[in-house]
Amino acid sequence: MKTRATSFALAALAVVSLVLPALAVEPDELPEETAAKSEEIEEVRKAVLLDGEPAETVEFEIVDGVCYVTVGSFVSLMDAEAMVEEEDGIVSVNATTVIEVVAVDEVSKEAEPAEEAEPIEGSEAEAAESVEAAANVVTADLNLTAAAGGSYVVANGRYLYARDGVMELNGRVAVPVRLLARVYNLDVDYEAENELVMLSHQEGVEPYLADAGTIYNEDVLYWLSHIIYAESGNQPLEGKIAVGNVVMNRVNDSRFPDNIYDVLFQKNQFTPASSGSIYRDPNEESVVAAMLVLDGAQVTPDALFFNGARATNSYAARTRTYVTTIGDHAFYK
């Protein structure tokens, strides 16, 4: 399989505006990896580093401690041949990486041909393609989309929550760098004093995150999306995620059943389970919320109960610790 080529090129963006000169930072004040290079490169503040080297072509901005990078510039750094398309505040990425090429079966190589093989006609490139076709080529694929103003990135069918949102930076779609690091299976650290974002490759991992089929259990997704819709179908996305958090927090708490079905149908707990409204088909955003929760989105990480925000005399309101109110629901732990 041939790796897709790209027409996307982010030429030298004004590096001066992205990587500020050093402000006399001592080597021992920087992370160990950067300090080791202090004699080789100029010390910098407010920069993105990849494996200890400044990623000067990455366009970024740090907003309230969150580093946003433009998707196009980040992908260009990581995947020189990726296809990136961006229009009307929506960016899409398609990439393929060859991770293994298995040679033609040795037995077939050793077998003597019945007659002399015909010479391969055409260009060297065509001959190379013929050899490649005879080999077992293992590839990894990435399909990613993000929209400015949205709350998540979709990568290989998985929904990754951007709690601080997706924004535009100099007319380009930008997302928190931690999300893109997750997509590319990179480790990420942040040194707040000098505003250094440090990315590094992990050894022995796939080039992209695993696809949805390996993460979303169909049964869990079915019940989680149904209860989210039944309890909060008319609530904002954050409220839907919060309800999903309560359900999964119970699954993971030893005081409740250890599977989603038994949690939902536990006596006197979730009204939709007893009324039958849980069986109604969920709307699209409820399914999205369920996938976000299953991929780690949390807005109420400690909550185990919720009820109507005005139900001040409910069991949870009287006996549990209040956490927050989102939309029409109050949450308790």
Short mmCIF file of C-alpha atoms in Angstrom, two decimals:
data_model
loop_
_atom_site.label_atom_id
_atom_site.label_comp_id
_atom_site.label_asym_id
_atom_site.label_seq_id
_atom_site.Cartn_x
_atom_site.Cartn_y
_atom_site.Cartn_z
CA MET A 1 0.00 0.00 0.00
CA LYS A 2 1.37 3.40 -0.92
CA THR A 3 1.41 6.13 1.66
CA ARG A 4 -0.83 8.98 0.67
CA ALA A 5 0.98 12.11 -0.40
CA THR A 6 -0.04 15.56 0.73
CA SER A 7 -0.58 18.84 -0.93
CA PHE A 8 -0.73 20.52 2.45
CA ALA A 9 2.32 22.55 3.33
CA LEU A 10 2.61 24.92 6.23
CA ALA A 11 5.67 26.86 5.17
CA ALA A 12 7.75 28.74 7.69
CA LEU A 13 5.18 30.48 9.88
CA ALA A 14 6.55 33.50 11.71
CA VAL A 15 8.69 31.59 14.15
CA VAL A 16 9.57 34.80 15.96
CA SER A 17 5.96 35.17 17.07
CA LEU A 18 5.77 31.57 18.23
CA VAL A 19 9.07 30.84 19.97
CA LEU A 20 10.20 33.71 22.16
CA PRO A 21 13.88 34.31 22.90
CA ALA A 22 15.37 33.12 26.15
CA LEU A 23 15.10 35.21 29.25
CA ALA A 24 18.34 34.08 30.90
CA VAL A 25 16.90 30.81 32.22
CA GLU A 26 19.45 28.66 34.02
CA PRO A 27 19.77 25.07 32.73
CA ASP A 28 18.88 23.54 36.07
CA GLU A 29 15.58 25.42 36.09
CA LEU A 30 14.43 23.61 32.96
CA PRO A 31 13.21 20.02 32.63
CA GLU A 32 16.09 17.53 32.64
CA GLU A 33 15.69 16.67 28.95
CA THR A 34 15.91 20.35 27.93
CA ALA A 35 18.73 21.21 30.33
CA ALA A 36 20.87 18.50 28.76
CA LYS A 37 20.67 20.37 25.46
CA SER A 38 21.34 23.82 26.91
CA GLU A 39 24.83 23.96 25.40
CA GLU A 40 23.59 22.97 21.97
CA ILE A 41 20.49 25.12 21.50
CA GLU A 42 19.41 28.52 22.70
CA GLU A 43 17.20 28.39 25.78
CA VAL A 44 13.62 29.28 24.96
CA ARG A 45 10.46 30.27 26.71
CA LYS A 46 6.93 29.53 25.57
CA ALA A 47 7.68 26.75 23.09
CA VAL A 48 6.51 23.33 21.97
CA LEU A 49 9.26 20.70 22.09
CA LEU A 50 9.17 17.30 20.40
CA ASP A 51 11.66 14.80 21.81
CA GLY A 52 13.59 17.73 23.30
CA GLU A 53 13.83 19.77 20.09
CA PRO A 54 11.85 22.97 19.41
CA ALA A 55 8.97 22.25 17.03
CA GLU A 56 9.26 25.61 15.37
CA THR A 57 6.64 25.04 12.67
CA VAL A 58 3.87 24.28 15.16
CA GLU A 59 1.50 27.20 15.48
CA PHE A 60 0.26 27.49 19.05
CA GLU A 61 -1.07 29.75 21.77
CA ILE A 62 -1.33 29.18 25.51
CA VAL A 63 -4.69 30.33 26.88
CA ASP A 64 -5.29 30.12 30.64
CA GLY A 65 -2.74 27.35 30.95
CA VAL A 66 -4.12 25.36 28.02
CA CYS A 67 -1.86 25.03 24.97
CA TYR A 68 -3.83 25.19 21.73
CA VAL A 69 -2.15 24.09 18.51
CA THR A 70 -3.50 24.37 15.01
CA VAL A 71 -4.36 20.91 13.76
CA GLY A 72 -2.75 21.52 10.37
CA SER A 73 0.65 22.58 11.73
CA PHE A 74 0.76 19.76 14.28
CA VAL A 75 -0.16 17.09 11.72
CA SER A 76 2.40 18.52 9.29
CA LEU A 77 5.06 18.01 11.96
CA MET A 78 4.00 14.45 12.76
CA ASP A 79 2.86 13.21 9.31
CA ALA A 80 4.63 14.94 6.43
CA GLU A 81 2.52 13.03 3.89
CA ALA A 82 -0.85 13.32 5.62
CA MET A 83 -3.78 14.80 3.73
CA VAL A 84 -5.18 17.84 5.55
CA GLU A 85 -8.22 19.74 4.35
CA GLU A 86 -9.62 22.78 6.10
CA GLU A 87 -12.61 24.90 5.16
CA ASP A 88 -15.29 26.92 6.95
CA GLY A 89 -13.91 26.17 10.41
CA ILE A 90 -13.74 22.40 9.92
CA VAL A 91 -10.50 20.47 9.52
CA SER A 92 -10.15 16.86 8.39
CA VAL A 93 -7.05 14.68 8.37
CA ASN A 94 -6.37 11.39 6.60
CA ALA A 95 -3.07 9.61 7.02
CA THR A 96 -1.60 6.16 6.48
CA THR A 97 1.66 4.93 7.95
CA VAL A 98 3.43 1.70 7.00
CA ILE A 99 4.38 -0.02 10.24
CA GLU A 100 5.60 -3.36 8.91
CA VAL A 101 6.52 -4.95 5.59
CA VAL A 102 6.63 -8.75 5.62
CA ALA A 103 8.77 -10.25 2.85
CA VAL A 104 7.36 -12.63 0.27
CA ASP A 105 7.16 -16.21 1.57
CA GLU A 106 10.67 -17.65 1.53
CA VAL A 107 9.34 -20.96 0.22
CA SER A 108 7.92 -19.30 -2.86
CA LYS A 109 11.21 -17.50 -3.36
CA GLU A 110 13.16 -20.78 -3.38
CA ALA A 111 10.82 -22.55 -5.76
CA GLU A 112 12.29 -22.81 -9.24
CA PRO A 113 10.16 -21.24 -11.96
CA ALA A 114 8.78 -23.54 -14.63
CA GLU A 115 10.11 -21.22 -17.30
CA GLU A 116 12.08 -18.04 -17.48
CA ALA A 117 10.08 -15.14 -16.12
CA GLU A 118 9.05 -12.38 -18.46
CA PRO A 119 10.88 -9.09 -17.82
CA ILE A 120 8.82 -6.43 -16.10
CA GLU A 121 7.85 -3.68 -18.45
CA GLY A 122 7.34 -0.10 -17.45
CA SER A 123 9.06 2.26 -15.09
CA GLU A 124 11.09 1.40 -11.99
CA ALA A 125 8.22 2.80 -9.92
CA GLU A 126 5.83 0.29 -11.46
CA ALA A 127 8.28 -2.51 -10.75
CA ALA A 128 8.56 -1.36 -7.14
CA GLU A 129 4.78 -1.34 -6.84
CA SER A 130 4.70 -4.90 -8.15
CA VAL A 131 7.19 -6.01 -5.50
CA GLU A 132 5.24 -4.16 -2.80
CA ALA A 133 2.02 -5.83 -3.91
CA ALA A 134 3.68 -9.20 -3.45
CA ALA A 135 4.60 -8.39 0.14
CA ASN A 136 2.36 -8.21 3.16
CA VAL A 137 2.27 -4.51 4.04
CA VAL A 138 0.82 -3.65 7.46
CA THR A 139 -0.42 -0.08 7.80
CA ALA A 140 -2.02 2.12 10.41
CA ASP A 141 -4.63 4.70 9.43
CA LEU A 142 -5.80 7.96 10.94
CA ASN A 143 -9.06 9.75 10.19
CA LEU A 144 -9.64 12.91 12.23
CA THR A 145 -12.09 15.79 12.18
CA ALA A 146 -12.54 18.84 14.39
CA ALA A 147 -14.75 21.91 14.13
CA ALA A 148 -14.11 25.33 15.62
CA GLY A 149 -16.60 26.02 18.39
CA GLY A 150 -17.11 22.33 19.09
CA SER A 151 -16.45 20.36 22.26
CA TYR A 152 -14.66 17.31 20.91
CA VAL A 153 -12.35 15.83 18.30
CA VAL A 154 -13.28 12.68 16.39
CA ALA A 155 -10.31 10.42 15.68
CA ASN A 156 -10.64 6.92 14.23
CA GLY A 157 -14.30 6.87 15.23
CA ARG A 158 -13.55 7.85 18.83
CA TYR A 159 -14.89 10.98 20.52
CA LEU A 160 -12.29 12.86 22.57
CA TYR A 161 -13.64 15.57 24.84
CA ALA A 162 -12.19 19.07 24.62
CA ARG A 163 -13.55 20.56 27.82
CA ASP A 164 -12.09 23.97 27.00
CA GLY A 165 -13.47 23.77 23.48
CA VAL A 166 -12.10 23.87 19.95
CA MET A 167 -11.08 27.34 18.81
CA GLU A 168 -9.71 29.23 15.83
CA LEU A 169 -6.13 30.48 15.87
CA ASN A 170 -5.16 32.84 13.07
CA GLY A 171 -8.02 31.48 11.00
CA ARG A 172 -7.09 27.82 11.59
CA VAL A 173 -8.82 25.18 13.73
CA ALA A 174 -6.89 24.70 16.97
CA VAL A 175 -7.38 22.11 19.72
CA PRO A 176 -5.68 21.45 23.08
CA VAL A 177 -2.31 19.86 22.41
CA ARG A 178 -3.06 17.06 24.88
CA LEU A 179 -5.78 15.76 22.57
CA LEU A 180 -3.49 15.60 19.56
CA ALA A 181 -0.77 14.04 21.70
CA ARG A 182 -3.29 11.37 22.61
CA VAL A 183 -4.17 10.82 18.95
CA TYR A 184 -0.49 10.28 18.13
CA ASN A 185 0.26 8.28 21.29
CA LEU A 186 2.73 10.87 22.56
CA ASP A 187 3.65 11.59 26.16
CA VAL A 188 3.06 15.23 27.09
CA ASP A 189 4.30 17.37 29.97
CA TYR A 190 3.93 21.07 30.71
CA GLU A 191 6.48 23.22 32.50
CA ALA A 192 4.34 26.15 33.61
CA GLU A 193 7.08 28.55 34.71
CA ASN A 194 8.57 28.80 31.24
CA GLU A 195 5.43 27.71 29.36
CA LEU A 196 7.18 24.77 27.77
CA VAL A 197 5.05 22.03 26.25
CA MET A 198 7.15 18.88 26.03
CA LEU A 199 6.05 16.08 23.71
CA SER A 200 7.87 12.79 23.37
CA HIS A 201 7.41 9.55 21.46
CA GLN A 202 6.71 6.34 23.33
CA GLU A 203 8.61 3.22 22.43
CA GLY A 204 6.81 0.25 20.93
CA VAL A 205 3.41 1.89 20.43
CA GLU A 206 1.22 2.28 17.36
CA PRO A 207 1.52 5.57 15.46
CA TYR A 208 -2.14 6.44 16.12
CA LEU A 209 -4.67 5.71 18.82
CA ALA A 210 -6.71 2.52 18.49
CA ASP A 211 -10.02 2.74 16.65
CA ALA A 212 -13.47 2.81 18.22
CA GLY A 213 -14.14 -0.88 17.73
CA THR A 214 -11.49 -1.75 20.29
CA ILE A 215 -12.77 0.71 22.92
CA TYR A 216 -16.56 0.98 22.86
CA ASN A 217 -18.32 -2.10 24.18
CA GLU A 218 -21.60 -2.30 22.25
CA ASP A 219 -23.70 -3.36 25.23
CA VAL A 220 -22.32 -0.62 27.49
CA LEU A 221 -22.72 1.99 24.75
CA TYR A 222 -26.32 0.90 24.17
CA TRP A 223 -27.41 1.26 27.79
CA LEU A 224 -25.34 4.36 28.53
CA SER A 225 -26.68 6.28 25.53
CA HIS A 226 -30.25 5.21 26.38
CA ILE A 227 -30.10 6.34 30.01
CA ILE A 228 -28.42 9.61 29.03
CA TYR A 229 -31.22 10.31 26.58
CA ALA A 230 -33.97 9.27 28.98
CA GLU A 231 -32.61 11.37 31.85
CA SER A 232 -31.08 14.33 30.03
CA GLY A 233 -32.02 14.28 26.36
CA ASN A 234 -33.02 17.96 26.53
CA GLN A 235 -29.90 19.05 28.42
CA PRO A 236 -26.67 20.57 27.05
CA LEU A 237 -23.83 18.22 26.11
CA GLU A 238 -22.06 18.89 29.43
CA GLY A 239 -25.20 17.86 31.30
CA LYS A 240 -25.46 14.66 29.28
CA ILE A 241 -21.83 13.81 30.05
CA ALA A 242 -22.47 14.47 33.74
CA VAL A 243 -25.33 11.96 33.82
CA GLY A 244 -23.13 9.43 32.04
CA ASN A 245 -20.42 10.08 34.63
CA VAL A 246 -22.82 9.25 37.46
CA VAL A 247 -23.72 5.93 35.87
CA MET A 248 -20.13 4.89 35.21
CA ASN A 249 -19.00 6.14 38.62
CA ARG A 250 -21.48 3.71 40.13
CA VAL A 251 -20.25 0.86 37.94
CA ASN A 252 -16.75 1.53 39.28
CA ASP A 253 -17.83 1.94 42.92
CA SER A 254 -17.87 -1.17 45.13
CA ARG A 255 -21.10 -0.01 46.81
CA PHE A 256 -23.02 -0.49 43.55
CA PRO A 257 -23.30 -3.33 41.00
CA ASP A 258 -20.25 -3.79 38.80
CA ASN A 259 -21.99 -3.70 35.42
CA ILE A 260 -24.08 -1.07 33.72
CA TYR A 261 -27.28 -3.11 33.31
CA ASP A 262 -27.53 -3.95 37.01
CA VAL A 263 -26.69 -0.37 37.97
CA LEU A 264 -29.51 0.99 35.81
CA PHE A 265 -32.07 -1.59 36.90
CA GLN A 266 -31.21 -1.53 40.58
CA LYS A 267 -34.45 -1.05 42.49
CA ASN A 268 -35.63 2.53 43.04
CA GLN A 269 -32.59 4.12 41.40
CA PHE A 270 -33.26 5.21 37.81
CA THR A 271 -36.88 6.06 37.02
CA PRO A 272 -36.55 5.44 33.21
CA ALA A 273 -35.59 1.82 33.93
CA SER A 274 -38.82 1.19 35.80
CA SER A 275 -41.06 3.33 33.59
CA GLY A 276 -39.73 1.87 30.33
CA SER A 277 -38.61 5.19 28.85
CA ILE A 278 -35.05 3.86 28.85
CA TYR A 279 -35.95 1.83 25.76
CA ARG A 280 -36.59 4.90 23.60
CA ASP A 281 -34.04 5.41 20.84
CA PRO A 282 -31.49 8.05 21.89
CA ASN A 283 -30.82 11.17 19.85
CA GLU A 284 -27.44 11.70 18.21
CA GLU A 285 -25.97 13.92 20.91
CA SER A 286 -26.83 11.38 23.61
CA VAL A 287 -24.88 8.73 21.70
CA VAL A 288 -21.99 11.18 21.30
CA ALA A 289 -22.10 11.93 25.03
CA ALA A 290 -21.95 8.22 25.83
CA MET A 291 -18.90 7.75 23.60
CA LEU A 292 -17.24 10.79 25.17
CA VAL A 293 -17.80 9.30 28.63
CA LEU A 294 -16.44 5.92 27.56
CA ASP A 295 -13.36 7.70 26.22
CA GLY A 296 -12.68 9.44 29.51
CA ALA A 297 -14.73 12.66 29.46
CA GLN A 298 -15.50 13.77 33.01
CA VAL A 299 -17.38 16.79 34.30
CA THR A 300 -18.59 15.17 37.55
CA PRO A 301 -15.82 12.71 38.43
CA ASP A 302 -17.05 12.12 42.01
CA ALA A 303 -20.83 12.32 41.60
CA LEU A 304 -22.96 9.25 42.37
CA PHE A 305 -26.40 10.88 42.49
CA PHE A 306 -28.37 13.54 40.65
CA ASN A 307 -31.89 14.91 40.68
CA GLY A 308 -33.84 17.92 39.50
CA ALA A 309 -32.12 21.15 40.48
CA ARG A 310 -35.28 22.28 42.30
CA ALA A 311 -35.76 19.02 44.20
CA THR A 312 -34.31 20.41 47.41
CA ASN A 313 -36.08 17.82 49.57
CA SER A 314 -34.84 14.76 47.69
CA TYR A 315 -32.82 11.98 49.31
CA ALA A 316 -29.58 13.19 47.67
CA ALA A 317 -30.21 16.85 48.55
CA ARG A 318 -30.83 15.94 52.20
CA THR A 319 -28.11 13.34 52.75
CA ARG A 320 -25.36 13.67 50.16
CA THR A 321 -22.63 16.25 49.52
CA TYR A 322 -23.55 18.74 46.81
CA VAL A 323 -21.13 18.90 43.87
CA THR A 324 -22.53 21.16 41.17
CA THR A 325 -25.58 22.09 39.09
CA ILE A 326 -25.53 21.66 35.33
CA GLY A 327 -28.61 22.64 33.40
CA ASP A 328 -31.68 21.24 35.14
CA HIS A 329 -29.80 18.75 37.32
CA ALA A 330 -27.99 18.99 40.67
CA PHE A 331 -25.23 16.46 41.29
CA TYR A 332 -24.10 14.94 44.60
CA LYS A 333 -21.40 12.58 45.81
#
